[in-house]
Short mmCIF file of C-alpha atoms in Angstrom, two decimals:
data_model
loop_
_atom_site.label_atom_id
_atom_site.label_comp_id
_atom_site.label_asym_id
_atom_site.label_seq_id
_atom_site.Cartn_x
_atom_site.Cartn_y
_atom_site.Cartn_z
CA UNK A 2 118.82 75.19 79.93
CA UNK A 3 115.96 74.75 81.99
CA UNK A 4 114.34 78.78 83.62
CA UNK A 5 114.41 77.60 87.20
CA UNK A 6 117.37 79.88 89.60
CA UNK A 7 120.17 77.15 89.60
CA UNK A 8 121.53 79.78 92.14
CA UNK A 9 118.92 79.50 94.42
CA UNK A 10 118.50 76.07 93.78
CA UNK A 11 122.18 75.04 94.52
CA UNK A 12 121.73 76.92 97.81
CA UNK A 13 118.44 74.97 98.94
CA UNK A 14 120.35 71.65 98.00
CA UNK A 15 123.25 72.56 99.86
CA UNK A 16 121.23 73.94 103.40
CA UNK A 17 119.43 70.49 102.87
CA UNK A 18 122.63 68.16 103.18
CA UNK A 19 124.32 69.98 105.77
CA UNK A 20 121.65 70.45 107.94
CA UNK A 21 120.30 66.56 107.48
CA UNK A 22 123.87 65.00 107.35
CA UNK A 23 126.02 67.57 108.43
CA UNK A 24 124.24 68.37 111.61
CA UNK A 25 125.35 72.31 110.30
CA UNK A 26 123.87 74.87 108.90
CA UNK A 27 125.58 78.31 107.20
CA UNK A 28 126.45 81.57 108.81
CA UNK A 29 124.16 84.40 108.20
CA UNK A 30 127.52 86.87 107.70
CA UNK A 31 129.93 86.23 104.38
CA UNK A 32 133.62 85.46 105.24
CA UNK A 33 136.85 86.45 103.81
CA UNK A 34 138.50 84.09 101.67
CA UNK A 35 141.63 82.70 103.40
CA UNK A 36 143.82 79.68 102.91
CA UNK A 37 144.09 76.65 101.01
CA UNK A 38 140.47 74.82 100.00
CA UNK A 39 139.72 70.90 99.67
CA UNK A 40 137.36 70.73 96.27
CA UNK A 41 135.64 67.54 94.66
CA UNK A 42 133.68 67.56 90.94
CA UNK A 43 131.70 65.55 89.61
CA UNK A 44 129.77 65.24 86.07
CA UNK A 45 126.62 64.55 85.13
CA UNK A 46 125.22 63.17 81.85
CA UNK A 47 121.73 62.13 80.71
CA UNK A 48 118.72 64.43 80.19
CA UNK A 49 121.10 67.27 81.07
CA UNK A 50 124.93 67.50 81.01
CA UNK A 51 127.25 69.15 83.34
CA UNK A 52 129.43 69.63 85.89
CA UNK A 53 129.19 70.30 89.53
CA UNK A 54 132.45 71.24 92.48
CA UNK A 55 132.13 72.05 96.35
CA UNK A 56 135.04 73.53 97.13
CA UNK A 57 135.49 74.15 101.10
CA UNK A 58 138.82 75.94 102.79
CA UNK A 59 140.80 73.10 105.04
CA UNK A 60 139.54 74.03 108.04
CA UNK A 61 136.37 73.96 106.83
CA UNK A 62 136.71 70.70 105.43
CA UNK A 63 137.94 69.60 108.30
CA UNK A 64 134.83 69.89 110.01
CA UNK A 65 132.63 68.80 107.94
CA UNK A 66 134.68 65.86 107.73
CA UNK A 67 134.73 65.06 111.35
CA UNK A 68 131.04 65.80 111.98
CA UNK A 69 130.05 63.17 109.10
CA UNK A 70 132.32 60.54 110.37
CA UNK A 71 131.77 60.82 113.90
CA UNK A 72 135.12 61.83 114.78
CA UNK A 73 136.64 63.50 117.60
CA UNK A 74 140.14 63.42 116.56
CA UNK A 75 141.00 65.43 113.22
CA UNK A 76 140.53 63.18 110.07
CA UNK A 77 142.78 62.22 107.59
CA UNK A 78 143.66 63.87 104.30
CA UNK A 79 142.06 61.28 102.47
CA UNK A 80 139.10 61.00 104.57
CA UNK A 81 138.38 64.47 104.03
CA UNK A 82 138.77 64.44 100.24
CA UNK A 83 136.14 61.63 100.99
CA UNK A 84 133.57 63.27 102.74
CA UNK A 85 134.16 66.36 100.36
CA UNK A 86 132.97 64.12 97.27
CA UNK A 87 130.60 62.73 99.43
CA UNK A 88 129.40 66.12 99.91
CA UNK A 89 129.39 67.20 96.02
CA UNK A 90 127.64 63.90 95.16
CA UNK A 91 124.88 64.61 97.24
CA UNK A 92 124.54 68.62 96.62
CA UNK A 93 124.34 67.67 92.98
CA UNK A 94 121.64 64.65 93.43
CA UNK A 95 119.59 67.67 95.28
CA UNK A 96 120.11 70.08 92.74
CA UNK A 97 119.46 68.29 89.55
CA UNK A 98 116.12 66.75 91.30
CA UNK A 99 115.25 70.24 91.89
CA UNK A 100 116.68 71.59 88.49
CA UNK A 101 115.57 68.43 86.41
CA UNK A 102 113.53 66.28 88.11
CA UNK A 103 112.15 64.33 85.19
CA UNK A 104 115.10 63.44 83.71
CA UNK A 105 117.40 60.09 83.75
CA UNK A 106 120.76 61.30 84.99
CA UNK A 107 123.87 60.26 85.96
CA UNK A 108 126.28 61.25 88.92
CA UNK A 109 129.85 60.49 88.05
CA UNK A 110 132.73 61.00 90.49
CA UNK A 111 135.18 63.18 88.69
CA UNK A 112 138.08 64.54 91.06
CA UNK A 113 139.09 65.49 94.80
CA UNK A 114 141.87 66.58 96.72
CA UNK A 115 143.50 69.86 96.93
CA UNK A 116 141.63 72.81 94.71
CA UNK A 117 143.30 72.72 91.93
CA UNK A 118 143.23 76.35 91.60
CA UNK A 119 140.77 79.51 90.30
CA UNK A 120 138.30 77.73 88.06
CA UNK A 121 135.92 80.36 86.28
CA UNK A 122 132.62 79.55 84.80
CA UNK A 123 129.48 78.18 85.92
CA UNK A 124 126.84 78.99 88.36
CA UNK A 125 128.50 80.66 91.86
CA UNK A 126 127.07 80.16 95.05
CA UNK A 127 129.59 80.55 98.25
CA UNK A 128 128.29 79.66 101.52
CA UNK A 129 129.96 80.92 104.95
CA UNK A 130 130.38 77.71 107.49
CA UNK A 131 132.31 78.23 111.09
CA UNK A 132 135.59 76.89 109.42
CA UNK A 133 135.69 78.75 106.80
CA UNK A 134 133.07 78.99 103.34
CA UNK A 135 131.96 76.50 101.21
CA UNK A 136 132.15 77.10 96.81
CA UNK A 137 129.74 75.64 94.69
CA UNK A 138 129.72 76.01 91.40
CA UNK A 139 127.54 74.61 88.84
CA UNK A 140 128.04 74.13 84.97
CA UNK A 141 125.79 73.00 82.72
CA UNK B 7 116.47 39.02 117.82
CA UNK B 8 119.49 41.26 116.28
CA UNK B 9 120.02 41.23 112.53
CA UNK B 10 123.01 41.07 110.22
CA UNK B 11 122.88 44.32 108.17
CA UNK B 12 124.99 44.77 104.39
CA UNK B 13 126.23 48.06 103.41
CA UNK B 14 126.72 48.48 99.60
CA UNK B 15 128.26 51.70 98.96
CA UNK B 16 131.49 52.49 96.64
CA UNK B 17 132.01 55.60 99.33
CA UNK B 18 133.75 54.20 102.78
CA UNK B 19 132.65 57.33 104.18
CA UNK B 20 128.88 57.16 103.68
CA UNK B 21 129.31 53.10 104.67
CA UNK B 22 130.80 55.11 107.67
CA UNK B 23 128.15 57.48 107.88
CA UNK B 24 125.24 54.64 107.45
CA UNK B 25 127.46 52.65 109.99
CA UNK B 26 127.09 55.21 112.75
CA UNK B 27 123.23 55.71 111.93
CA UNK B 28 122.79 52.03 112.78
CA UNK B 29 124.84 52.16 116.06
CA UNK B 30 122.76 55.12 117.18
CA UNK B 31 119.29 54.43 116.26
CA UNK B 32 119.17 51.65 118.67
CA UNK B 33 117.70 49.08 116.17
CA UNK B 34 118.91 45.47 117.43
CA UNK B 35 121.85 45.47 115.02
CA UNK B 36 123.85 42.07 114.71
CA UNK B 37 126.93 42.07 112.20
CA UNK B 38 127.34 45.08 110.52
CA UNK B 39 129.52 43.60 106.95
CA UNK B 40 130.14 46.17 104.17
CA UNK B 41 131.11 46.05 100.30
CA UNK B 42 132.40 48.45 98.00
CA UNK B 43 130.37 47.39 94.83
CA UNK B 44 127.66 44.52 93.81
CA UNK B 45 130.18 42.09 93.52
CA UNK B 46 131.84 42.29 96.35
CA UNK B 47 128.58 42.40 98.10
CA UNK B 48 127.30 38.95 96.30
CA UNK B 49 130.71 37.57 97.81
CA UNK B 50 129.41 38.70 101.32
CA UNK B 51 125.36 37.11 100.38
CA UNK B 52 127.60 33.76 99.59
CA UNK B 53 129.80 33.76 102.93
CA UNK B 54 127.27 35.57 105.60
CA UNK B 55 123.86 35.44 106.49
CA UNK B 56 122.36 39.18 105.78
CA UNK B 57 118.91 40.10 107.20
CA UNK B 58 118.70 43.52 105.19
CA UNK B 59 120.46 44.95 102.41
CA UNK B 60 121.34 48.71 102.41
CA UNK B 61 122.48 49.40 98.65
CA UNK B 62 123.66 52.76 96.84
CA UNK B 63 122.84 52.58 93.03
CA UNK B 64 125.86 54.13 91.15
CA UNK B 65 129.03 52.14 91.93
CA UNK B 66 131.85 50.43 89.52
CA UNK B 67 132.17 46.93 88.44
CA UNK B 68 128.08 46.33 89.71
CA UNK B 69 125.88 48.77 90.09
CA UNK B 70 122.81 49.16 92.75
CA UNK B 71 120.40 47.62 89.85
CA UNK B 72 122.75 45.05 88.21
CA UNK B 73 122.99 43.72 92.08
CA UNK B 74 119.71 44.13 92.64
CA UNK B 75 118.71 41.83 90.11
CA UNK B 76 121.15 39.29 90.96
CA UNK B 77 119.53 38.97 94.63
CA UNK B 78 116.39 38.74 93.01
CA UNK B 79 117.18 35.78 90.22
CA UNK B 80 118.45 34.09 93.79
CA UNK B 81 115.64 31.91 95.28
CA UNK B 82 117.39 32.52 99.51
CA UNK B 83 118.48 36.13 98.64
CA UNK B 84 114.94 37.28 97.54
CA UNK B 85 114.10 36.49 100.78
CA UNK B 86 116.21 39.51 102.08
CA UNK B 87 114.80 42.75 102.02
CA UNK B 88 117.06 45.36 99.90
CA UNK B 89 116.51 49.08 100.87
CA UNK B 90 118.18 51.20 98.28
CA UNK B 91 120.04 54.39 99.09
CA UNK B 92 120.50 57.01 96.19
CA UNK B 93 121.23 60.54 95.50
CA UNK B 94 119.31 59.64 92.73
CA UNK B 95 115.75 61.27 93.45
CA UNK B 96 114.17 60.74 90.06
CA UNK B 97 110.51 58.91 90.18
CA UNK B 98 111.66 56.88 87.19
CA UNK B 99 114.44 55.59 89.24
CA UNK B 100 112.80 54.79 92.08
CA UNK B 101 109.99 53.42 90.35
CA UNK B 102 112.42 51.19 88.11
CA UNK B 103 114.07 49.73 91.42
CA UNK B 104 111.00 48.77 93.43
CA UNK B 105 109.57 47.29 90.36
CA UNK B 106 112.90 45.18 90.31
CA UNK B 107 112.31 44.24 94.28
CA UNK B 108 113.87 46.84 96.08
CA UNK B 109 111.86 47.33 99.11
CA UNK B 110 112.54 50.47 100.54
CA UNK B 111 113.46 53.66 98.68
CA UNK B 112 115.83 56.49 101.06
CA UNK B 113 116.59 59.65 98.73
CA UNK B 114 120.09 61.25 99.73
CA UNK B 115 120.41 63.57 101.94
CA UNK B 116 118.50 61.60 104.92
CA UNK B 117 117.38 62.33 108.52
CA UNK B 118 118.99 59.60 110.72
CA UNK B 119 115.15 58.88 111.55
CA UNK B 120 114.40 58.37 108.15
CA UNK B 121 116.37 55.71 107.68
CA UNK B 122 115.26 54.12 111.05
CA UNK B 123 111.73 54.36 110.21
CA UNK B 124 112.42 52.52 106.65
CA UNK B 125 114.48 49.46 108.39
CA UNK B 126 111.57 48.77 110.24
CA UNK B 127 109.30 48.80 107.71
CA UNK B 128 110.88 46.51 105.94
CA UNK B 129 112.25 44.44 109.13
CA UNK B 130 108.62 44.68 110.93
CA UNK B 131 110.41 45.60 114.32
CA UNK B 132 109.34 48.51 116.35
CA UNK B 133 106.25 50.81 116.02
CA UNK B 134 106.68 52.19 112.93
CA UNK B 135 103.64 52.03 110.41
CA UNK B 136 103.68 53.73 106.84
#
């Protein structure tokens, strides 16, 4: 298990996408948890082994979704499980660089759709967006 | 001139994503074509006339580097300059695929402007000099 904060490091990774591809950055102030979230995994193998989910509320999703694509309109269901593995694929390219960055690794799409429910374990790091907060949780 | 750009990516929404980058950096974009994996993007080299190649590197069927290769084995496609964009940010991989031919290397996440600055590079349009 390598020493470096995964915590922090998931955090950096994730301020890095949304601000460069997101055009969004998080909220300074924590938000309740409310609703039904969009999640997407995905595994790594290689020098390290794993497994990494963003998990973001609908609305949130949403969003995030629409801002990516260029949309004005609200996207599809599908389109937004999309753009949420989109999302996890490159959160976990950032982190491993950051966590790993000598070793040969690779990023497998794993699942995405509605959050299947409570999953316990990992690394935790929740950031608040303006449609609601953003899980990510890292296992390795 | 305008040029005919390829987008290989398994996601539609990054090809989506990469799509809209091209229609706003106001780079003299022809045809815009798309494929989902390295084979359907050798079916597009056969059929279309491509000026630059915009490749991800983990896809099914054919990968970035399995397609890669096969432009490079081809004596017109090698011709074509083949910019690879990966979440993969490991030296050794980016090494491995511009020793293969790749061109251009853009790490995921990317500034719009990055990816700008790298097509003409490769394309020798506009001012850009690295």
């Amino acid at each position: 298990m390598p020493s470096i904060d995964t915590g922090a490091a998931m955090e950096t990774a994730a301020r890095e996408v949304l601000e460069t591809m997101f055009f969004t950055e998080p909220l300074e102030e924590p938000l309740p948890a409310a609703g039904p979230r969009v999640c997407a995994a995905v595994r790594f193998e290689g020098g390290l082994a794993g497994r990494f989910s963003a998990c973001a509320e609908v609305d949130a999703a949403k969003e995030l979704a629409a801002t990516f694509l260029g949309q004005d309109g609200e996207p599809s269901a599908e389109a937004v499980a999309e753009v949420m593995g989109e999302l996890a694929n490159m959160i976990c390219g950032s982190v491993l660089a950051r966590v790993a960055p000598e070793a040969a690794l690779r990023i497998i799409p794993e699942s995405r759709g509605p959050c299947p429910g409570t999953h316990a374990g990992g690394k935790l790091r929740a950031l608040p967006l303006a449609g609601g907060t953003l899980e990510l949780r890292l296992e390795m | 001139m305008a040029f005919n750009v390829l987008i290989v990516d398994d996601s539609p929404a990054m090809r989506a994503f990469v799509g809209r980058v091209l229609d706003l950096s106001g780079l003299a974009v022809g045809r815009r074509l798309e494929a989902g994996n390295g084979s359907e993007a050798l079916d597009v080299l056969r059929a279309e006339w491509v000026d630059v190649i915009l490749t991800d590197i983990n896809m099914p069927v054919m990968d970035g580097e399995q397609f890669l290769r096969a432009v490079e084995q081809d004596e017109l496609w090698r011709s074509v300059p083949v910019i690879v964009v990966s979440t993969d940010q490991t030296e050794k991989r980016v090494s491995r695929m511009l020793e293969i031919g790749a061109r251009g290397y853009v790490k995921k996440p990317f500034l719009p402007e990055t990816l700008r600055a790298e097509l003409e590079r490769v394309l020798g349009v506009g001012d850009a000099v690295h």
